């Protein structure tokens, strides 16, 4: 009598053998004969009833649709010019769905047999089920070029803006795309350099004025040396990847895991689910599932993908674009937990008690299927009593238990008291043309906090699990403030009439007490900013020094391996520690752990600086047509040479030179961060409300210069020299460029 296979074994066979899925094929594969086929039939019916399989004709198939990002092959180009393509990874029943390729301006000419990486949209067409839009043609990875176009007699040339680059490219007359002399352009190399002359390029996009908003993030990317073009071997390796099967994994597709992300998210690397704990020993407890894309399955140690991911360290995010750590084939497809598509994951099953304290945890390498891709706003609206049609079916079994678990975690957070700074995040909203339409304060919903708390919980569990296993890993370290910075904060607090206890081991709750004292007072912003400036920079390290800001002893990044290399290292350590495969932490990974930690801490800082510079330039461009306008703000920083003012409306900050304030000498006190007029006694300190006039805005540097008009409602006499100081004549923009340099110098000093 043959052994009847388990449900997991049947699903694994069907996943790995999509062309041999009839009951006869399955019987033959497992050696099932005679009466045993009755038991097999029963198992197949149970899998069908559970939704894991659907029966069509005489075969059983995983009822999946095409994922939102798919590889297609051009199958037919009709006489009318319509392009139809076949999906190369279709695992559904019957014929492959017909896909209509929708070309947009600038897409390359295609021929039958071309392979394409496309973004898919399901439609109800007469002769096709999907429409596809090109991400890129497989096998084509032409070198991308950013530079200034210089028109010539026939065509022209491109002068690069990259730091240290001296190579130019020639552009033939037919490849200029109408670019004008002096425009910033994006191009691709179309031919290798020959024995004579420059390599050739074709302009793909005209970005206009190099100081215009559309160009801002590209310039920052290149100036900070962030790699934004993948080498051919990396693209080739990614394109060869196939979806992971069930072999060696636990089937989690029955769990109603969902993703909750921003409405415009294009990739989803974490999914969550929670339900009440039925263990009578844990009354009021919760079981929380956090599933994270199994990037380690695709990005293996020493591979081309691995080398490039380590080089980049992380993805970089800008208002108009993302520079990803991994190619689209992974970040937007195989490693993205799209709705209704089987995806490989590492999942944490975490049990907490009624007070949100962790009772136990376990980790699983499995296959999941997202039951819904939801966004923060619609989930919060549903929890507040207004569910839309998409969320409503999940309210009872998914959304309500998730919030119940979150409320428990919130109790644990309140008991732990991590640092609670009130620093609203501003979001730049761009038009389709790349112009800044508005600057909004990012809305903070309980739905955001729910995901954050569950990610923090999973990160803690990962660190503790690897400690238990005795495996090397990268901790996320945040050390407490230095004695010098702490003393400076204490002096600011005392000068403001508040108290920060001395002579005891500093805890985050002590800082929270200070922040609570200042809340609602005129010193609220001063204390928040001063507390922030006292903090050290978080970093990665193989040794554990704890996370001061989160008030946690063990913390590692586990939840975003699509966009952070640190998380990939943690995933590999878990794979090795549990013996889940040969794609875990390699000996070279272990030997290079400290060097990797230093490198990715630096790439994180590089991205932060590029993102910050981009924001400054966007805001300067946004304000450039308001020069001369009066604007309200608050003093955000005080230095010997002047004060930095942060505008209320946009959050942009600029400089008021001390030489432009009145006709008296201002004495600077570093300890209290104040400037005091010798005759008037007027004191300028962080947090004071001010009225300023915008004197200069230079988008190319992000520099803003202000003239101080009022402080706390009282008028201020000015010298009438807001940009020059002491009557020095300067070229337009020179003062703002000097401001940008001063601002960067102050930033580095603070850090």
XYZ file of C-alpha atoms in Angstrom:
751
model
C 0.000 0.000 0.000
C 1.469 3.328 -1.080
C 1.729 6.176 1.374
C -0.912 8.849 0.765
C 0.868 12.199 0.341
C 0.098 15.151 2.583
C -1.708 18.227 1.304
C 1.580 20.147 1.390
C 3.271 17.510 -0.765
C 0.442 17.603 -3.306
C 0.573 21.408 -3.531
C 4.349 21.295 -3.886
C 4.081 18.787 -6.759
C 1.466 20.883 -8.589
C 3.527 24.060 -8.084
C 6.699 22.450 -9.414
C 5.043 20.440 -12.210
C 2.404 22.769 -13.688
C 2.049 20.640 -16.851
C 1.354 17.369 -14.996
C -1.622 18.167 -12.800
C -4.353 15.648 -13.642
C -5.404 13.154 -10.971
C -3.677 10.431 -13.033
C -0.421 12.452 -13.092
C -0.563 12.974 -9.341
C -1.379 9.286 -8.705
C 1.555 8.197 -10.860
C 3.928 10.661 -9.177
C 3.178 9.256 -5.710
C 2.667 5.608 -6.754
C -0.989 5.557 -5.730
C -3.070 2.714 -7.173
C -6.439 1.002 -6.744
C -8.574 1.920 -3.772
C -5.971 4.412 -2.501
C -7.112 6.729 -5.266
C -10.298 7.316 -3.251
C -8.231 8.890 -0.458
C -6.314 10.982 -3.008
C -9.600 12.193 -4.505
C -10.789 13.180 -1.026
C -7.606 15.214 -0.396
C -7.935 16.981 -3.743
C -11.552 17.883 -2.979
C -10.514 19.276 0.419
C -7.795 21.397 -1.203
C -10.348 22.615 -3.725
C -12.820 23.475 -0.945
C -10.106 25.339 0.974
C -9.376 27.471 -2.102
C -5.845 26.133 -2.656
C -6.803 24.484 -5.952
C -9.523 24.740 -8.531
C -10.627 21.945 -10.820
C -11.065 22.603 -14.490
C -11.930 19.668 -16.722
C -9.708 16.847 -15.442
C -6.817 18.812 -13.980
C -6.115 20.641 -10.745
C -4.426 24.033 -10.886
C -3.420 26.782 -8.535
C -6.098 29.410 -9.356
C -3.637 32.284 -9.745
C -3.891 35.255 -12.008
C -0.976 36.983 -13.653
C 1.056 39.018 -11.160
C 1.037 42.824 -11.534
C 4.552 42.651 -12.986
C 5.190 39.867 -15.505
C 7.598 38.772 -18.203
C 5.916 38.591 -21.610
C 6.967 37.446 -25.071
C 5.660 39.287 -28.121
C 3.537 36.705 -29.957
C 1.734 38.641 -32.679
C 1.728 42.059 -34.322
C -1.505 42.530 -36.268
C -1.811 44.450 -39.568
C -3.497 47.215 -37.549
C -0.405 47.510 -35.360
C -1.841 45.868 -32.219
C 0.799 43.968 -30.267
C -0.254 40.808 -28.410
C 2.038 38.957 -26.005
C 2.130 35.676 -24.079
C 2.980 35.482 -20.361
C 6.013 33.231 -19.878
C 5.170 32.117 -16.337
C 1.459 31.309 -16.595
C 0.518 28.562 -14.154
C -3.254 28.786 -14.477
C -5.636 26.410 -16.175
C -6.094 26.152 -19.922
C -4.759 28.554 -22.494
C -2.576 31.453 -21.460
C -4.513 34.726 -21.179
C -4.113 37.055 -24.133
C -2.265 40.259 -23.317
C -2.468 43.484 -25.305
C 0.718 45.541 -25.156
C -0.098 49.256 -24.882
C 2.828 51.280 -26.203
C 3.601 54.781 -25.022
C 5.726 57.485 -26.615
C 9.400 56.611 -26.478
C 8.914 52.831 -26.276
C 11.215 50.896 -28.636
C 9.953 49.233 -31.788
C 9.113 45.594 -31.088
C 9.155 42.389 -33.084
C 7.794 38.898 -32.508
C 9.895 37.024 -29.957
C 10.966 40.097 -27.958
C 10.774 39.544 -24.213
C 9.417 42.358 -22.050
C 9.114 43.134 -18.370
C 5.698 44.784 -18.082
C 3.262 46.179 -15.559
C -0.078 44.400 -15.949
C -3.674 45.610 -15.689
C -6.570 43.143 -15.763
C -9.304 44.262 -18.198
C -12.572 42.950 -19.575
C -11.643 43.117 -23.251
C -13.293 41.333 -26.149
C -10.088 39.645 -27.295
C -7.692 40.077 -24.379
C -7.715 39.720 -20.583
C -4.808 42.017 -19.681
C -3.142 45.179 -20.868
C 0.598 45.603 -20.415
C 2.818 48.642 -20.232
C 6.560 48.411 -20.689
C 8.995 48.633 -17.806
C 11.882 47.576 -20.029
C 12.810 45.134 -22.743
C 14.549 42.037 -21.383
C 18.168 41.860 -22.443
C 18.330 45.589 -23.110
C 20.216 47.474 -20.440
C 21.689 50.403 -22.313
C 23.897 52.752 -20.305
C 21.912 55.691 -18.960
C 23.436 59.137 -19.248
C 22.529 62.384 -17.510
C 24.075 65.567 -18.812
C 23.773 68.953 -20.492
C 23.011 68.949 -24.224
C 25.220 71.147 -26.388
C 23.818 71.682 -29.867
C 26.141 71.306 -32.852
C 26.019 71.570 -36.623
C 24.431 68.118 -36.953
C 23.036 66.832 -33.715
C 25.247 67.717 -30.792
C 26.945 66.294 -27.740
C 26.147 65.574 -24.097
C 28.381 66.906 -21.331
C 27.993 64.763 -18.167
C 27.190 66.235 -14.764
C 28.599 63.273 -12.824
C 31.312 64.115 -10.351
C 34.706 63.426 -11.870
C 33.294 62.340 -15.252
C 35.027 63.762 -18.293
C 33.604 61.574 -21.091
C 31.221 63.199 -23.559
C 28.799 61.551 -25.997
C 27.897 62.530 -29.527
C 24.241 62.747 -30.494
C 23.316 62.317 -34.176
C 20.760 64.626 -35.747
C 18.030 62.003 -35.503
C 18.650 61.305 -31.809
C 18.206 64.724 -30.198
C 14.445 64.431 -29.518
C 14.293 68.185 -30.207
C 16.575 69.071 -27.277
C 17.769 72.660 -27.067
C 21.244 73.876 -26.228
C 21.796 73.954 -22.442
C 18.951 71.589 -21.561
C 19.415 68.809 -19.058
C 18.743 65.510 -20.839
C 18.579 61.816 -20.054
C 19.980 59.581 -22.792
C 21.101 56.050 -23.484
C 24.292 54.937 -25.158
C 23.541 53.470 -28.583
C 26.952 52.297 -29.676
C 30.428 51.533 -28.344
C 33.241 53.965 -28.776
C 35.122 53.319 -31.975
C 38.695 54.124 -32.850
C 37.773 57.685 -33.700
C 35.363 60.116 -32.097
C 32.988 60.007 -29.143
C 30.609 57.184 -28.167
C 27.112 57.745 -29.530
C 23.937 58.333 -27.552
C 20.246 58.919 -28.129
C 18.252 61.348 -25.981
C 15.359 59.606 -24.241
C 13.975 62.470 -22.133
C 14.325 66.238 -22.114
C 14.407 67.540 -18.560
C 14.625 71.208 -19.493
C 16.333 73.803 -17.339
C 18.972 72.110 -15.115
C 17.595 74.193 -12.227
C 13.988 73.129 -12.846
C 12.194 70.799 -10.402
C 12.164 67.820 -12.771
C 15.951 67.781 -12.723
C 16.421 68.187 -8.988
C 16.464 64.563 -7.827
C 18.546 63.373 -10.788
C 21.209 65.944 -10.015
C 21.260 64.920 -6.335
C 21.562 61.254 -7.300
C 24.585 61.942 -9.454
C 26.211 64.478 -7.122
C 26.075 62.070 -4.176
C 27.293 59.138 -6.266
C 24.200 56.954 -5.793
C 24.324 54.125 -8.382
C 21.158 54.356 -10.472
C 21.883 52.059 -13.429
C 22.173 48.294 -12.995
C 25.051 46.466 -14.734
C 24.101 44.061 -17.530
C 25.028 40.966 -15.522
C 22.739 42.056 -12.679
C 19.785 42.573 -15.018
C 20.487 39.249 -16.762
C 20.627 37.410 -13.440
C 17.375 38.981 -12.255
C 15.618 38.188 -15.537
C 16.512 34.507 -15.237
C 14.787 34.186 -11.863
C 11.675 32.032 -11.537
C 9.073 32.135 -8.738
C 9.929 29.978 -5.731
C 7.947 26.755 -5.335
C 6.618 24.997 -2.240
C 9.531 22.597 -1.907
C 11.120 22.989 1.500
C 8.527 25.569 2.566
C 5.447 25.624 4.741
C 2.207 26.483 2.963
C 0.760 29.651 4.515
C -1.646 30.473 1.711
C -4.651 29.694 3.903
C -3.745 32.539 6.285
C -5.618 35.756 5.390
C -2.455 37.836 5.325
C -2.906 41.326 3.873
C -0.591 44.167 2.895
C -1.206 47.749 4.087
C 0.837 50.418 2.309
C 0.589 53.968 0.933
C -1.992 54.285 -1.840
C 0.739 54.827 -4.453
C 2.982 51.922 -3.350
C 4.320 49.785 -6.198
C 5.946 47.078 -4.118
C 4.785 45.326 -0.976
C 7.407 43.612 1.182
C 5.422 42.949 4.373
C 2.057 41.367 5.144
C 0.254 41.018 8.473
C -2.501 39.009 10.130
C -3.615 38.603 13.744
C -6.148 36.589 15.685
C -6.985 36.011 19.365
C -4.811 33.445 21.132
C -6.921 30.404 22.042
C -4.443 29.270 24.694
C -6.265 29.406 28.064
C -2.939 30.241 29.721
C -2.831 33.523 27.770
C -6.271 35.140 28.320
C -6.775 38.220 26.157
C -3.597 37.450 24.201
C -3.013 37.690 20.468
C -1.173 35.765 17.769
C 0.459 38.118 15.263
C 1.832 37.011 11.897
C 4.349 39.169 10.044
C 5.385 37.788 6.642
C 8.322 39.353 4.793
C 9.399 38.781 1.195
C 12.075 36.066 0.988
C 14.647 38.111 -0.929
C 17.444 35.752 0.155
C 16.007 33.029 -2.111
C 16.784 35.191 -5.153
C 19.772 37.254 -3.994
C 22.344 34.659 -2.966
C 25.774 35.352 -1.420
C 28.441 36.355 -3.931
C 26.046 36.656 -6.881
C 25.959 39.668 -9.198
C 22.678 40.716 -7.576
C 24.240 40.416 -4.137
C 27.299 42.487 -5.044
C 25.145 45.257 -6.517
C 22.704 45.234 -3.582
C 25.581 45.541 -1.111
C 27.115 48.326 -3.189
C 23.866 50.313 -3.063
C 23.154 49.418 0.562
C 19.565 50.609 0.396
C 16.944 52.125 -1.853
C 16.803 55.927 -2.053
C 13.473 57.751 -2.102
C 12.765 61.115 -3.712
C 9.513 63.019 -4.300
C 9.457 62.014 -7.976
C 11.341 58.723 -8.171
C 12.910 55.791 -6.342
C 16.419 54.456 -6.900
C 15.883 50.802 -5.915
C 18.387 48.443 -4.321
C 17.150 45.591 -6.534
C 16.004 45.482 -10.182
C 12.301 45.690 -11.081
C 12.124 41.955 -11.755
C 12.648 41.422 -8.022
C 11.533 44.613 -6.264
C 8.332 45.027 -8.272
C 7.599 41.399 -9.088
C 9.046 38.244 -7.527
C 9.744 39.839 -4.124
C 6.591 41.943 -3.983
C 3.664 40.424 -2.100
C 1.038 41.217 -4.712
C -2.586 40.395 -4.056
C -3.597 36.874 -5.087
C -0.094 35.801 -6.143
C 1.931 33.064 -4.343
C 5.126 34.538 -2.934
C 8.044 33.163 -0.943
C 8.373 34.636 2.550
C 10.070 34.399 5.901
C 7.270 34.696 8.451
C 7.322 35.414 12.161
C 4.537 33.984 14.331
C 4.531 36.035 17.529
C 2.350 35.558 20.590
C 1.743 38.535 22.895
C -0.266 38.804 26.082
C -3.149 41.185 26.801
C -0.646 43.896 27.752
C 1.218 43.553 24.457
C 4.309 41.892 25.953
C 5.856 39.174 23.808
C 5.249 35.661 25.155
C 6.897 33.624 22.384
C 7.906 33.682 18.750
C 8.803 31.298 15.943
C 10.023 31.744 12.374
C 8.876 29.919 9.230
C 10.107 29.774 5.656
C 6.970 29.506 3.606
C 4.724 30.450 0.713
C 1.917 32.966 1.244
C -0.727 34.595 -0.882
C -1.871 38.108 -0.035
C -5.635 38.128 0.345
C -5.824 41.895 -0.200
C -3.577 44.865 -1.001
C -4.991 47.734 1.045
C -3.850 51.279 1.767
C -3.592 53.098 5.089
C -6.446 55.545 4.480
C -9.042 52.940 3.523
C -8.071 50.641 6.400
C -8.362 53.503 8.901
C -11.677 54.617 7.420
C -12.964 51.058 7.780
C -11.864 50.869 11.406
C -13.598 54.207 12.020
C -16.867 52.769 10.704
C -16.795 53.550 6.981
C -15.444 50.488 5.133
C -15.379 50.555 1.338
C -16.311 47.578 -0.818
C -12.743 46.257 -0.847
C -12.165 46.355 2.907
C -15.648 45.376 4.108
C -15.255 41.591 3.531
C -12.141 41.570 5.762
C -13.497 43.562 8.705
C -14.548 40.765 11.050
C -11.767 38.239 10.461
C -8.803 40.480 9.625
C -9.096 44.216 10.314
C -10.769 44.086 13.741
C -8.323 41.440 15.123
C -5.382 43.446 13.751
C -6.466 46.570 15.605
C -7.143 44.562 18.764
C -3.555 43.273 18.630
C -2.286 46.799 17.908
C -4.083 48.225 20.959
C -2.297 45.611 23.077
C 1.066 46.520 21.524
C 0.327 50.164 22.231
C 0.025 49.339 25.934
C 3.474 47.742 25.841
C 4.846 50.797 24.026
C 3.410 53.149 26.660
C 4.990 51.052 29.397
C 8.346 50.977 27.588
C 8.244 54.701 26.745
C 10.386 55.034 23.628
C 11.423 58.583 22.741
C 8.290 60.508 21.728
C 9.387 63.491 19.631
C 6.706 65.646 18.000
C 8.286 66.324 14.615
C 5.670 66.390 11.832
C 6.822 64.977 8.496
C 6.188 67.159 5.469
C 5.436 65.668 2.069
C 6.170 67.433 -1.226
C 3.326 66.997 -3.726
C 4.381 67.218 -7.374
C 2.389 67.785 -10.540
C 2.774 65.509 -13.561
C 5.279 68.023 -14.941
C 7.398 67.754 -11.791
C 6.453 71.157 -10.366
C 5.801 71.468 -6.636
C 2.054 71.872 -6.185
C 1.978 71.944 -2.405
C 3.755 70.906 0.752
C 1.584 68.944 3.166
C 2.090 67.592 6.650
C 1.966 63.821 6.253
C -1.107 62.441 7.991
C -0.421 60.048 10.853
C -3.147 57.445 11.268
C -3.504 54.533 13.665
C -3.175 52.343 10.550
C 0.385 53.664 10.143
C 1.144 53.043 13.804
C -0.334 49.539 13.608
C 2.115 48.507 10.891
C 5.015 50.276 12.617
C 4.409 48.491 15.925
C 4.131 45.097 14.238
C 7.338 45.709 12.288
C 9.162 46.746 15.474
C 7.858 43.578 17.169
C 9.110 41.392 14.291
C 12.502 43.143 14.326
C 12.865 42.448 18.047
C 11.869 38.810 17.542
C 14.467 38.402 14.766
C 17.251 39.816 16.940
C 16.284 37.643 19.905
C 15.957 34.541 17.732
C 19.444 34.975 16.274
C 20.854 35.602 19.736
C 19.215 32.351 20.851
C 20.689 30.495 17.880
C 24.106 32.042 18.469
C 24.230 33.312 14.870
C 26.117 36.441 13.766
C 23.933 39.320 12.570
C 23.796 43.069 12.095
C 22.108 44.908 14.951
C 20.456 48.289 14.501
C 22.264 50.316 17.148
C 21.217 53.643 18.634
C 23.387 54.774 21.499
C 22.375 57.233 24.208
C 23.426 60.912 23.931
C 26.982 61.840 24.799
C 27.533 63.570 28.166
C 28.404 66.803 26.332
C 25.191 66.842 24.270
C 23.132 65.835 27.272
C 24.556 68.682 29.332
C 23.809 71.137 26.503
C 20.206 69.892 26.421
C 19.972 70.252 30.196
C 21.144 73.882 29.979
C 18.571 74.682 27.290
C 15.863 73.062 29.433
C 16.869 75.028 32.548
C 17.026 78.311 30.611
C 13.460 77.591 29.448
C 12.220 76.927 32.968
C 12.152 73.126 32.766
C 14.064 70.376 34.490
C 16.020 67.381 33.177
C 17.129 65.220 36.082
C 20.859 64.842 36.674
C 22.938 62.173 38.355
C 20.971 59.112 37.173
C 21.087 56.646 34.326
C 19.358 58.383 31.428
C 16.182 56.709 30.180
C 13.916 57.755 27.360
C 11.152 58.346 29.906
C 13.266 61.167 31.398
C 13.383 62.866 28.011
C 9.657 62.252 27.494
C 8.989 63.962 30.835
C 10.904 66.993 29.572
C 8.974 66.979 26.284
C 5.688 66.737 28.206
C 6.667 69.714 30.379
C 7.263 71.815 27.269
C 4.195 70.655 25.319
C 1.895 73.562 24.497
C 4.320 76.187 25.794
C 6.262 78.769 23.795
C 9.316 76.517 24.234
C 7.675 73.412 22.724
C 9.593 73.475 19.438
C 12.846 74.537 21.112
C 12.784 71.523 23.442
C 11.794 69.107 20.650
C 14.558 70.368 18.336
C 17.154 70.450 21.123
C 16.264 66.890 22.139
C 16.584 65.730 18.539
C 19.992 67.398 18.201
C 21.224 65.658 21.343
C 20.608 62.250 19.768
C 23.336 60.180 18.135
C 22.987 58.762 14.622
C 21.680 55.181 14.474
C 23.946 52.707 12.672
C 24.536 49.012 11.939
C 27.049 46.916 13.852
C 27.738 43.204 14.557
C 27.835 43.882 18.315
C 24.739 44.788 20.273
C 24.675 48.108 22.114
C 20.868 48.354 22.226
C 18.489 50.880 20.710
C 18.156 53.874 23.021
C 15.451 55.720 21.075
C 13.120 52.711 20.950
C 14.060 51.666 24.510
C 14.895 48.153 23.335
C 17.766 45.869 24.310
C 17.719 43.762 21.130
C 16.865 45.214 17.752
C 17.712 44.250 14.162
C 16.200 45.193 10.815
C 14.266 42.230 9.391
C 11.190 43.680 7.699
C 12.445 45.379 4.487
C 14.969 43.222 2.598
C 13.755 44.651 -0.736
C 15.141 48.062 0.199
C 17.784 47.460 2.912
C 20.816 45.191 2.669
C 20.956 44.906 6.466
C 17.641 43.024 6.436
C 18.945 40.623 3.795
C 21.866 39.753 6.106
C 19.402 39.082 8.945
C 17.296 36.855 6.655
C 20.374 34.861 5.658
C 21.333 34.433 9.307
C 17.862 33.043 10.077
C 18.081 30.662 7.103
C 21.471 29.360 8.268
C 20.405 29.148 11.887
C 17.354 27.031 11.043
C 19.000 24.948 8.316
C 16.457 26.038 5.720
C 18.799 25.878 2.721
C 22.214 26.663 1.290
C 21.326 30.311 0.561
C 21.943 31.449 4.128
C 24.802 33.478 5.578
C 28.075 32.568 3.858
C 31.473 32.498 5.497
C 32.423 35.546 3.444
C 29.318 37.342 4.756
C 30.461 36.571 8.288
C 34.076 37.615 7.645
C 32.927 40.918 6.113
C 30.200 41.661 8.659
C 31.854 44.667 10.285
C 32.945 46.106 6.926
C 29.404 45.611 5.600
C 27.985 47.363 8.655
C 30.239 50.374 8.128
C 29.498 50.488 4.399
C 25.697 50.316 4.638
C 25.661 52.850 7.476
C 27.490 55.169 5.076
C 25.147 54.459 2.145
C 22.185 55.176 4.425
C 23.723 58.536 5.325
C 24.438 59.203 1.636
C 20.797 58.617 0.728
C 19.586 60.819 3.568
C 21.798 63.674 2.411
C 20.703 63.302 -1.218
C 17.040 63.191 -0.196
C 17.503 66.237 2.045
C 19.300 68.207 -0.674
C 16.535 67.328 -3.114
C 13.879 68.553 -0.707
C 15.768 71.828 -0.158
C 16.008 72.415 -3.909
C 12.355 71.584 -4.537
C 11.302 74.010 -1.811
C 13.600 76.748 -3.127
C 12.099 76.285 -6.598
C 8.600 76.370 -5.104
C 9.352 79.643 -3.290
C 11.392 81.305 -6.049
C 8.379 83.229 -7.375
C 7.578 84.559 -3.885
C 10.743 86.623 -3.410
C 9.673 89.777 -1.568
C 6.727 88.107 0.173
C 6.300 88.180 3.936
C 6.151 84.721 5.547
C 5.706 83.406 9.084
C 7.994 80.868 10.712
C 9.965 79.943 13.787
C 13.632 80.156 14.647
C 14.994 76.634 14.061
C 18.664 77.241 14.798
C 21.007 79.910 16.103
C 24.653 80.319 15.109
C 27.244 83.055 15.482
C 26.667 84.203 11.888
C 22.860 84.316 12.026
C 19.621 82.481 12.642
C 17.940 79.727 10.677
C 14.199 80.186 10.211
C 11.816 77.350 9.345
C 8.695 78.521 7.497
C 5.333 77.450 8.894
C 3.699 76.709 5.529
C 6.361 74.615 3.822
C 8.909 73.643 6.453
C 11.634 75.192 4.280
C 14.494 76.731 6.206
C 16.783 79.621 5.334
C 19.225 82.057 6.897
C 18.875 85.521 8.378
C 22.480 86.851 8.490
C 23.282 88.461 11.823
C 24.720 91.500 9.984
C 21.242 92.245 8.606
C 19.577 92.401 12.051
C 19.502 95.930 13.482
C 22.536 98.154 13.946
C 23.879 96.682 17.169
C 26.297 93.895 18.005
C 24.792 90.497 18.835
C 26.555 88.299 21.345
C 26.377 84.548 20.711
C 25.980 82.055 23.563
C 26.708 78.515 22.400
C 25.407 76.847 25.580
C 21.939 78.416 25.394
C 21.940 78.713 21.575
C 21.028 82.388 21.634
C 22.011 85.694 20.052
C 21.501 88.741 22.318
C 21.616 92.390 21.236
C 24.052 94.386 23.397
C 21.946 97.576 23.479
C 18.368 96.345 23.068
C 18.773 93.143 25.048
C 16.639 91.353 22.452
C 17.356 87.613 22.596
C 16.918 85.361 19.587
C 16.434 81.699 20.535
C 15.129 78.514 18.960
C 11.344 78.271 18.843
C 10.478 81.982 18.780
C 7.823 82.914 16.185
C 9.059 85.345 13.539
C 7.894 87.231 10.460
C 10.424 87.349 7.624
C 10.643 88.629 4.077
C 11.991 86.215 1.475
C 15.034 87.987 0.068
C 16.498 85.297 -2.166
C 15.708 81.751 -3.350
C 18.162 79.766 -5.484
C 16.849 76.370 -6.668
C 20.225 75.167 -7.928
C 21.608 75.148 -4.357
C 18.417 75.007 -2.310
C 19.522 78.194 -0.548
C 17.020 80.632 0.967
C 17.841 84.032 2.455
C 15.444 85.960 4.717
C 15.141 89.459 6.140
C 13.898 89.507 9.744
C 10.840 91.771 10.250
C 9.284 90.693 13.570
C 10.177 88.506 16.550
C 7.283 87.308 18.727
C 5.102 90.071 17.276
C 7.614 92.883 17.904
C 9.114 94.731 14.908
C 12.855 94.500 14.282
C 14.959 97.203 12.665
C 17.094 95.919 9.807
C 20.260 97.197 8.175
C 18.704 96.883 4.736
C 21.464 94.462 3.725
C 19.723 91.071 4.049
C 21.900 89.215 1.581
C 25.243 90.925 1.634
C 25.952 92.164 5.108
C 28.304 95.095 5.803
C 27.529 96.587 2.404
C 29.376 93.887 0.471
C 28.067 93.548 -3.100
C 27.405 89.988 -4.170
C 26.366 88.361 -7.407
C 22.758 87.057 -7.497
C 22.589 83.705 -5.769
C 26.001 84.013 -4.150
C 24.562 84.659 -0.689
C 22.152 81.753 -0.920
C 24.958 79.457 -2.033
C 26.935 80.611 0.984
C 23.845 79.873 3.102
C 23.664 76.325 1.779
C 27.329 75.771 2.694
C 26.780 77.208 6.167
C 23.717 75.053 6.676
C 25.650 71.912 5.719
C 28.485 72.873 8.055
C 26.002 73.237 10.916
C 24.386 69.892 10.075
C 27.698 68.092 10.224
C 28.550 69.759 13.495
C 25.226 68.607 14.975
C 25.719 65.059 13.758
